[in-house]
Amino acid sequence: GAGVSQSPSNKVTEKGKDVELRCDPISGHTALYWYRQRLGQGLEFLIYFQGNSAPDKSGLPSDRFSAERTGESVSTLTIQRTQQEDSAVYLCASSLDFSREPLHYEQYFGPGTRLTVT
Amino acid sequence: AQSVTQPDIHITVSEGASLELRCNYSYGATPYLFWYVQSPGQGLQLLLKYFSGDTLVQGIKGFEAEFKRSQSSFNLRKPSVHWSDAAEYFCAVLKAAGNKLTFGGGTRVLVKP
């Protein structure tokens, strides 16, 4: 079946411009996550959506970052007024709800969007 | 607060040799633990996970991991590495109330011929 998809795969933008990154989760997955991975570093949690609950935005690094998700489908991560330090790979993942399906819980990751801010 | 530590940033191993990657966690409750692998240019793939029961868990690609509560560790092992095992490996712990994974910093494995 189809996995998590992300678009675009690569994005080069000028400093100060806004960018939108898209994530299509696996159908039926109620949870969706965004992570940032800077070059040579680990995964940094950004935001998490679970069903119709309020998203957990605790990882967003600044108010220039925002994300939306419509129901249990597509999500977009928006970065306004991009800065060079925003350059990274942005990873999206989706999963079932752990509380409902603990034994089957696993986060499935997309291939990522490589963002370069020049 | 929970955290995950992978003490080794880089490990170089000869093809055919054994591999062990260390992971230590700090978490008050029963941990749910994961190992993911990220091959060059690829997304993250789950190798194995531990929720409860047998403390030695088997995963894909010939990997296994052992949960040791007394040492707060969940080390990943492979008896004989292949060149295709060159990748970055991430240990993670689940914060069940909220479905959030906390990742370690990763260990990059290089495989020598």
PDB file of C-alpha atoms in Angstrom:
ATOM      1  CA  GLY A   1       0.000   0.000   0.000  1.00  0.00           C
ATOM      2  CA  ALA A   2       0.947   3.640  -0.268  1.00  0.00           C
ATOM      3  CA  GLY A   3       3.250   5.046   2.358  1.00  0.00           C
ATOM      4  CA  VAL A   4       3.657   8.573   3.625  1.00  0.00           C
ATOM      5  CA  SER A   5       4.371  10.965   0.806  1.00  0.00           C
ATOM      6  CA  GLN A   6       5.826  14.459   0.948  1.00  0.00           C
ATOM      7  CA  SER A   7       6.157  17.223  -1.572  1.00  0.00           C
ATOM      8  CA  PRO A   8       8.210  18.798  -2.852  1.00  0.00           C
ATOM      9  CA  SER A   9      11.214  16.546  -2.391  1.00  0.00           C
ATOM     10  CA  ASN A  10      13.530  19.529  -2.685  1.00  0.00           C
ATOM     11  CA  LYS A  11      12.888  23.220  -2.234  1.00  0.00           C
ATOM     12  CA  VAL A  12      15.314  26.054  -2.687  1.00  0.00           C
ATOM     13  CA  THR A  13      14.093  29.445  -1.581  1.00  0.00           C
ATOM     14  CA  GLU A  14      15.468  32.885  -0.931  1.00  0.00           C
ATOM     15  CA  LYS A  15      15.784  34.228   2.554  1.00  0.00           C
ATOM     16  CA  GLY A  16      12.636  36.060   3.574  1.00  0.00           C
ATOM     17  CA  LYS A  17      10.269  34.076   1.358  1.00  0.00           C
ATOM     18  CA  ASP A  18       7.482  31.855   2.660  1.00  0.00           C
ATOM     19  CA  VAL A  19       7.398  28.129   1.923  1.00  0.00           C
ATOM     20  CA  GLU A  20       4.765  25.425   2.216  1.00  0.00           C
ATOM     21  CA  LEU A  21       5.582  21.783   2.663  1.00  0.00           C
ATOM     22  CA  ARG A  22       3.005  19.082   2.161  1.00  0.00           C
ATOM     23  CA  CYS A  23       2.489  15.688   3.765  1.00  0.00           C
ATOM     24  CA  ASP A  24       0.062  12.943   2.752  1.00  0.00           C
ATOM     25  CA  PRO A  25      -0.216  10.405   5.575  1.00  0.00           C
ATOM     26  CA  ILE A  26      -1.141   6.767   5.325  1.00  0.00           C
ATOM     27  CA  SER A  27      -4.884   6.382   5.010  1.00  0.00           C
ATOM     28  CA  GLY A  28      -6.480   5.583   8.354  1.00  0.00           C
ATOM     29  CA  HIS A  29      -3.665   7.011  10.438  1.00  0.00           C
ATOM     30  CA  THR A  30      -5.097   9.418  12.956  1.00  0.00           C
ATOM     31  CA  ALA A  31      -1.777  10.816  14.143  1.00  0.00           C
ATOM     32  CA  LEU A  32       0.579  12.955  12.068  1.00  0.00           C
ATOM     33  CA  TYR A  33       3.940  14.388  13.041  1.00  0.00           C
ATOM     34  CA  TRP A  34       6.423  16.874  11.662  1.00  0.00           C
ATOM     35  CA  TYR A  35      10.133  16.707  12.448  1.00  0.00           C
ATOM     36  CA  ARG A  36      13.157  18.715  11.390  1.00  0.00           C
ATOM     37  CA  GLN A  37      16.546  17.149  10.768  1.00  0.00           C
ATOM     38  CA  ARG A  38      19.444  19.512  10.353  1.00  0.00           C
ATOM     39  CA  LEU A  39      22.538  18.264   8.570  1.00  0.00           C
ATOM     40  CA  GLY A  40      24.272  15.584  10.606  1.00  0.00           C
ATOM     41  CA  GLN A  41      21.882  15.893  13.494  1.00  0.00           C
ATOM     42  CA  GLY A  42      19.022  13.939  15.008  1.00  0.00           C
ATOM     43  CA  LEU A  43      15.306  14.455  14.655  1.00  0.00           C
ATOM     44  CA  GLU A  44      13.781  17.508  16.237  1.00  0.00           C
ATOM     45  CA  PHE A  45      10.054  17.252  16.973  1.00  0.00           C
ATOM     46  CA  LEU A  46       8.019  20.162  15.635  1.00  0.00           C
ATOM     47  CA  ILE A  47       4.303  19.465  15.875  1.00  0.00           C
ATOM     48  CA  TYR A  48       1.855  16.589  16.307  1.00  0.00           C
ATOM     49  CA  PHE A  49      -1.777  16.166  15.263  1.00  0.00           C
ATOM     50  CA  GLN A  50      -4.088  13.530  16.727  1.00  0.00           C
ATOM     51  CA  GLY A  51      -7.542  13.240  15.204  1.00  0.00           C
ATOM     52  CA  ASN A  52      -9.634  16.306  15.974  1.00  0.00           C
ATOM     53  CA  SER A  53      -7.713  17.210  19.120  1.00  0.00           C
ATOM     54  CA  ALA A  54      -5.801  20.448  19.414  1.00  0.00           C
ATOM     55  CA  PRO A  55      -2.327  19.950  17.938  1.00  0.00           C
ATOM     56  CA  ASP A  56       0.748  19.740  20.137  1.00  0.00           C
ATOM     57  CA  LYS A  57       2.814  22.678  18.929  1.00  0.00           C
ATOM     58  CA  SER A  58       5.400  22.482  21.661  1.00  0.00           C
ATOM     59  CA  GLY A  59       8.294  21.850  19.269  1.00  0.00           C
ATOM     60  CA  LEU A  60       7.765  24.753  16.881  1.00  0.00           C
ATOM     61  CA  PRO A  61      10.931  26.876  17.097  1.00  0.00           C
ATOM     62  CA  SER A  62       9.315  30.238  16.421  1.00  0.00           C
ATOM     63  CA  ASP A  63       6.058  31.870  15.398  1.00  0.00           C
ATOM     64  CA  ARG A  64       7.282  31.802  11.804  1.00  0.00           C
ATOM     65  CA  PHE A  65       6.411  28.110  11.797  1.00  0.00           C
ATOM     66  CA  SER A  66       2.839  26.869  11.592  1.00  0.00           C
ATOM     67  CA  ALA A  67       1.055  23.742  10.431  1.00  0.00           C
ATOM     68  CA  GLU A  68      -2.442  22.713   9.545  1.00  0.00           C
ATOM     69  CA  ARG A  69      -4.184  19.443   9.038  1.00  0.00           C
ATOM     70  CA  THR A  70      -7.628  18.923   7.607  1.00  0.00           C
ATOM     71  CA  GLY A  71      -9.333  16.112   9.469  1.00  0.00           C
ATOM     72  CA  GLU A  72      -7.211  12.989   9.219  1.00  0.00           C
ATOM     73  CA  SER A  73      -5.731  13.780   5.845  1.00  0.00           C
ATOM     74  CA  VAL A  74      -3.177  16.092   4.325  1.00  0.00           C
ATOM     75  CA  SER A  75      -1.038  18.421   6.402  1.00  0.00           C
ATOM     76  CA  THR A  76       0.923  21.483   5.387  1.00  0.00           C
ATOM     77  CA  LEU A  77       3.850  22.979   7.263  1.00  0.00           C
ATOM     78  CA  THR A  78       4.363  26.665   6.545  1.00  0.00           C
ATOM     79  CA  ILE A  79       7.514  28.588   7.264  1.00  0.00           C
ATOM     80  CA  GLN A  80       7.185  32.349   6.906  1.00  0.00           C
ATOM     81  CA  ARG A  81      10.062  34.726   6.244  1.00  0.00           C
ATOM     82  CA  THR A  82      12.531  31.880   5.913  1.00  0.00           C
ATOM     83  CA  GLN A  83      15.990  32.209   7.426  1.00  0.00           C
ATOM     84  CA  GLN A  84      19.162  30.341   6.549  1.00  0.00           C
ATOM     85  CA  GLU A  85      18.971  28.391   9.799  1.00  0.00           C
ATOM     86  CA  ASP A  86      15.694  26.904   8.546  1.00  0.00           C
ATOM     87  CA  SER A  87      17.675  24.885   6.005  1.00  0.00           C
ATOM     88  CA  ALA A  88      17.082  21.235   6.893  1.00  0.00           C
ATOM     89  CA  VAL A  89      15.208  18.118   5.898  1.00  0.00           C
ATOM     90  CA  TYR A  90      11.629  18.241   7.079  1.00  0.00           C
ATOM     91  CA  LEU A  91      10.202  14.818   7.800  1.00  0.00           C
ATOM     92  CA  CYS A  92       6.579  13.876   8.184  1.00  0.00           C
ATOM     93  CA  ALA A  93       5.344  10.711   9.855  1.00  0.00           C
ATOM     94  CA  SER A  94       1.960   9.163  10.557  1.00  0.00           C
ATOM     95  CA  SER A  95       0.712   6.464  12.875  1.00  0.00           C
ATOM     96  CA  LEU A  96      -2.273   4.840  14.444  1.00  0.00           C
ATOM     97  CA  ASP A  97      -3.321   6.080  17.854  1.00  0.00           C
ATOM     98  CA  PHE A  98      -1.173   4.295  20.442  1.00  0.00           C
ATOM     99  CA  SER A  99      -3.969   4.219  23.008  1.00  0.00           C
ATOM    100  CA  ARG A 100      -6.223   2.319  20.601  1.00  0.00           C
ATOM    101  CA  GLU A 101      -3.650   0.130  18.850  1.00  0.00           C
ATOM    102  CA  PRO A 102      -0.630  -0.168  21.154  1.00  0.00           C
ATOM    103  CA  LEU A 103       0.734  -3.371  19.724  1.00  0.00           C
ATOM    104  CA  HIS A 104       0.577  -2.025  16.208  1.00  0.00           C
ATOM    105  CA  TYR A 105       1.953   1.387  17.010  1.00  0.00           C
ATOM    106  CA  GLU A 106       4.717   2.558  14.721  1.00  0.00           C
ATOM    107  CA  GLN A 107       5.507   5.875  13.136  1.00  0.00           C
ATOM    108  CA  TYR A 108       5.860   5.601   9.376  1.00  0.00           C
ATOM    109  CA  PHE A 109       8.075   8.246   7.867  1.00  0.00           C
ATOM    110  CA  GLY A 110       7.952   9.974   4.529  1.00  0.00           C
ATOM    111  CA  PRO A 111      11.063  10.599   2.425  1.00  0.00           C
ATOM    112  CA  GLY A 112      11.311  14.196   3.580  1.00  0.00           C
ATOM    113  CA  THR A 113      11.553  17.608   1.962  1.00  0.00           C
ATOM    114  CA  ARG A 114      15.033  19.088   1.738  1.00  0.00           C
ATOM    115  CA  LEU A 115      14.736  22.835   2.240  1.00  0.00           C
ATOM    116  CA  THR A 116      17.607  25.093   1.316  1.00  0.00           C
ATOM    117  CA  VAL A 117      17.391  28.791   2.144  1.00  0.00           C
ATOM    118  CA  THR A 118      19.865  30.907   0.219  1.00  0.00           C
TER     119      THR A 118
ATOM    120  CA  ALA B   1      11.500  14.735  31.440  1.00  0.00           C
ATOM    121  CA  GLN B   2      12.453  11.893  29.245  1.00  0.00           C
ATOM    122  CA  SER B   3      15.593  11.715  27.196  1.00  0.00           C
ATOM    123  CA  VAL B   4      17.422   9.280  24.984  1.00  0.00           C
ATOM    124  CA  THR B   5      21.206   9.136  24.746  1.00  0.00           C
ATOM    125  CA  GLN B   6      23.239   7.440  22.069  1.00  0.00           C
ATOM    126  CA  PRO B   7      26.799   7.798  23.340  1.00  0.00           C
ATOM    127  CA  ASP B   8      28.514   6.880  20.079  1.00  0.00           C
ATOM    128  CA  ILE B   9      28.225   9.418  17.280  1.00  0.00           C
ATOM    129  CA  HIS B  10      30.205   7.331  14.793  1.00  0.00           C
ATOM    130  CA  ILE B  11      31.128   3.656  14.683  1.00  0.00           C
ATOM    131  CA  THR B  12      33.287   1.993  12.048  1.00  0.00           C
ATOM    132  CA  VAL B  13      33.049  -1.756  11.696  1.00  0.00           C
ATOM    133  CA  SER B  14      34.490  -4.260   9.234  1.00  0.00           C
ATOM    134  CA  GLU B  15      32.124  -6.190   7.029  1.00  0.00           C
ATOM    135  CA  GLY B  16      31.324  -9.509   8.691  1.00  0.00           C
ATOM    136  CA  ALA B  17      32.139  -8.248  12.167  1.00  0.00           C
ATOM    137  CA  SER B  18      29.592  -7.842  14.937  1.00  0.00           C
ATOM    138  CA  LEU B  19      27.959  -4.517  15.738  1.00  0.00           C
ATOM    139  CA  GLU B  20      26.514  -3.117  18.932  1.00  0.00           C
ATOM    140  CA  LEU B  21      24.932   0.322  19.205  1.00  0.00           C
ATOM    141  CA  ARG B  22      24.241   1.742  22.614  1.00  0.00           C
ATOM    142  CA  CYS B  23      21.105   3.488  23.755  1.00  0.00           C
ATOM    143  CA  ASN B  24      20.275   4.756  27.216  1.00  0.00           C
ATOM    144  CA  TYR B  25      16.994   6.343  28.207  1.00  0.00           C
ATOM    145  CA  SER B  26      15.623   8.164  31.167  1.00  0.00           C
ATOM    146  CA  TYR B  27      11.910   7.752  31.640  1.00  0.00           C
ATOM    147  CA  GLY B  28       9.920   7.239  34.791  1.00  0.00           C
ATOM    148  CA  ALA B  29       7.355   4.763  33.580  1.00  0.00           C
ATOM    149  CA  THR B  30       7.555   1.568  31.568  1.00  0.00           C
ATOM    150  CA  PRO B  31       9.305   2.558  28.391  1.00  0.00           C
ATOM    151  CA  TYR B  32       8.237   1.769  24.891  1.00  0.00           C
ATOM    152  CA  LEU B  33      11.423   1.659  22.861  1.00  0.00           C
ATOM    153  CA  PHE B  34      12.222   1.730  19.182  1.00  0.00           C
ATOM    154  CA  TRP B  35      15.177   1.529  16.836  1.00  0.00           C
ATOM    155  CA  TYR B  36      14.981   3.179  13.430  1.00  0.00           C
ATOM    156  CA  VAL B  37      17.477   3.130  10.573  1.00  0.00           C
ATOM    157  CA  GLN B  38      18.027   5.892   8.042  1.00  0.00           C
ATOM    158  CA  SER B  39      19.965   4.799   4.999  1.00  0.00           C
ATOM    159  CA  PRO B  40      21.601   7.462   2.799  1.00  0.00           C
ATOM    160  CA  GLY B  41      18.936   9.392   0.945  1.00  0.00           C
ATOM    161  CA  GLN B  42      16.170   7.303   2.478  1.00  0.00           C
ATOM    162  CA  GLY B  43      13.472   7.897   5.030  1.00  0.00           C
ATOM    163  CA  LEU B  44      13.463   6.301   8.459  1.00  0.00           C
ATOM    164  CA  GLN B  45      12.538   2.646   8.705  1.00  0.00           C
ATOM    165  CA  LEU B  46      11.582   0.807  11.869  1.00  0.00           C
ATOM    166  CA  LEU B  47      14.007  -1.996  12.763  1.00  0.00           C
ATOM    167  CA  LEU B  48      12.324  -3.215  15.916  1.00  0.00           C
ATOM    168  CA  LYS B  49      10.377  -2.156  18.988  1.00  0.00           C
ATOM    169  CA  TYR B  50       9.949  -3.205  22.585  1.00  0.00           C
ATOM    170  CA  PHE B  51       6.740  -2.798  24.516  1.00  0.00           C
ATOM    171  CA  SER B  52       6.770  -5.603  27.088  1.00  0.00           C
ATOM    172  CA  GLY B  53       7.497  -9.285  27.553  1.00  0.00           C
ATOM    173  CA  ASP B  54      10.673 -10.931  26.356  1.00  0.00           C
ATOM    174  CA  THR B  55      13.500  -8.472  26.808  1.00  0.00           C
ATOM    175  CA  LEU B  56      15.314  -9.683  23.691  1.00  0.00           C
ATOM    176  CA  VAL B  57      13.478  -8.554  20.592  1.00  0.00           C
ATOM    177  CA  GLN B  58      14.153  -9.537  17.035  1.00  0.00           C
ATOM    178  CA  GLY B  59      13.831  -7.121  14.185  1.00  0.00           C
ATOM    179  CA  ILE B  60      14.273  -6.916  10.471  1.00  0.00           C
ATOM    180  CA  LYS B  61      17.569  -7.240   8.586  1.00  0.00           C
ATOM    181  CA  GLY B  62      19.019  -9.563  11.230  1.00  0.00           C
ATOM    182  CA  PHE B  63      19.031  -6.990  14.031  1.00  0.00           C
ATOM    183  CA  GLU B  64      18.102  -7.628  17.634  1.00  0.00           C
ATOM    184  CA  ALA B  65      17.952  -5.468  20.750  1.00  0.00           C
ATOM    185  CA  GLU B  66      17.960  -6.218  24.444  1.00  0.00           C
ATOM    186  CA  PHE B  67      16.035  -4.213  27.010  1.00  0.00           C
ATOM    187  CA  LYS B  68      17.776  -3.985  30.377  1.00  0.00           C
ATOM    188  CA  ARG B  69      15.684  -2.126  32.904  1.00  0.00           C
ATOM    189  CA  SER B  70      18.438  -2.138  35.541  1.00  0.00           C
ATOM    190  CA  GLN B  71      20.761  -0.297  33.156  1.00  0.00           C
ATOM    191  CA  SER B  72      18.083   1.794  31.424  1.00  0.00           C
ATOM    192  CA  SER B  73      19.471   0.524  28.156  1.00  0.00           C
ATOM    193  CA  PHE B  74      18.165  -0.795  24.875  1.00  0.00           C
ATOM    194  CA  ASN B  75      21.236  -1.733  22.848  1.00  0.00           C
ATOM    195  CA  LEU B  76      21.006  -2.817  19.233  1.00  0.00           C
ATOM    196  CA  ARG B  77      23.100  -5.694  17.920  1.00  0.00           C
ATOM    197  CA  LYS B  78      23.871  -7.549  14.739  1.00  0.00           C
ATOM    198  CA  PRO B  79      26.165 -10.586  14.693  1.00  0.00           C
ATOM    199  CA  SER B  80      27.608  -9.985  11.222  1.00  0.00           C
ATOM    200  CA  VAL B  81      27.260  -6.687   9.385  1.00  0.00           C
ATOM    201  CA  HIS B  82      26.871  -6.281   5.668  1.00  0.00           C
ATOM    202  CA  TRP B  83      28.021  -3.292   3.622  1.00  0.00           C
ATOM    203  CA  SER B  84      24.356  -2.364   3.206  1.00  0.00           C
ATOM    204  CA  ASP B  85      24.099  -1.774   6.968  1.00  0.00           C
ATOM    205  CA  ALA B  86      26.019   1.471   6.579  1.00  0.00           C
ATOM    206  CA  ALA B  87      23.452   4.016   7.748  1.00  0.00           C
ATOM    207  CA  GLU B  88      22.418   6.163  10.670  1.00  0.00           C
ATOM    208  CA  TYR B  89      20.609   4.499  13.520  1.00  0.00           C
ATOM    209  CA  PHE B  90      18.237   6.214  15.904  1.00  0.00           C
ATOM    210  CA  CYS B  91      16.925   4.993  19.223  1.00  0.00           C
ATOM    211  CA  ALA B  92      13.605   6.439  20.403  1.00  0.00           C
ATOM    212  CA  VAL B  93      11.294   6.258  23.407  1.00  0.00           C
ATOM    213  CA  LEU B  94       7.544   6.729  23.240  1.00  0.00           C
ATOM    214  CA  LYS B  95       5.706   9.098  25.483  1.00  0.00           C
ATOM    215  CA  ALA B  96       2.469   7.164  25.352  1.00  0.00           C
ATOM    216  CA  ALA B  97       0.285   9.981  26.581  1.00  0.00           C
ATOM    217  CA  GLY B  98       0.457  11.927  23.355  1.00  0.00           C
ATOM    218  CA  ASN B  99       1.983   9.466  20.918  1.00  0.00           C
ATOM    219  CA  LYS B 100       5.253  11.402  20.801  1.00  0.00           C
ATOM    220  CA  LEU B 101       8.610   9.804  20.144  1.00  0.00           C
ATOM    221  CA  THR B 102      11.762  11.267  21.648  1.00  0.00           C
ATOM    222  CA  PHE B 103      14.785  10.418  19.519  1.00  0.00           C
ATOM    223  CA  GLY B 104      18.415  10.061  20.430  1.00  0.00           C
ATOM    224  CA  GLY B 105      21.023  11.943  18.489  1.00  0.00           C
ATOM    225  CA  GLY B 106      21.801   8.989  16.249  1.00  0.00           C
ATOM    226  CA  THR B 107      24.834   6.800  15.572  1.00  0.00           C
ATOM    227  CA  ARG B 108      26.369   6.772  12.119  1.00  0.00           C
ATOM    228  CA  VAL B 109      27.730   3.360  11.130  1.00  0.00           C
ATOM    229  CA  LEU B 110      30.443   3.026   8.516  1.00  0.00           C
ATOM    230  CA  VAL B 111      31.241  -0.438   7.147  1.00  0.00           C
ATOM    231  CA  LYS B 112      34.775  -1.175   5.934  1.00  0.00           C
ATOM    232  CA  PRO B 113      35.293  -3.803   3.236  1.00  0.00           C
TER     233      PRO B 113
END
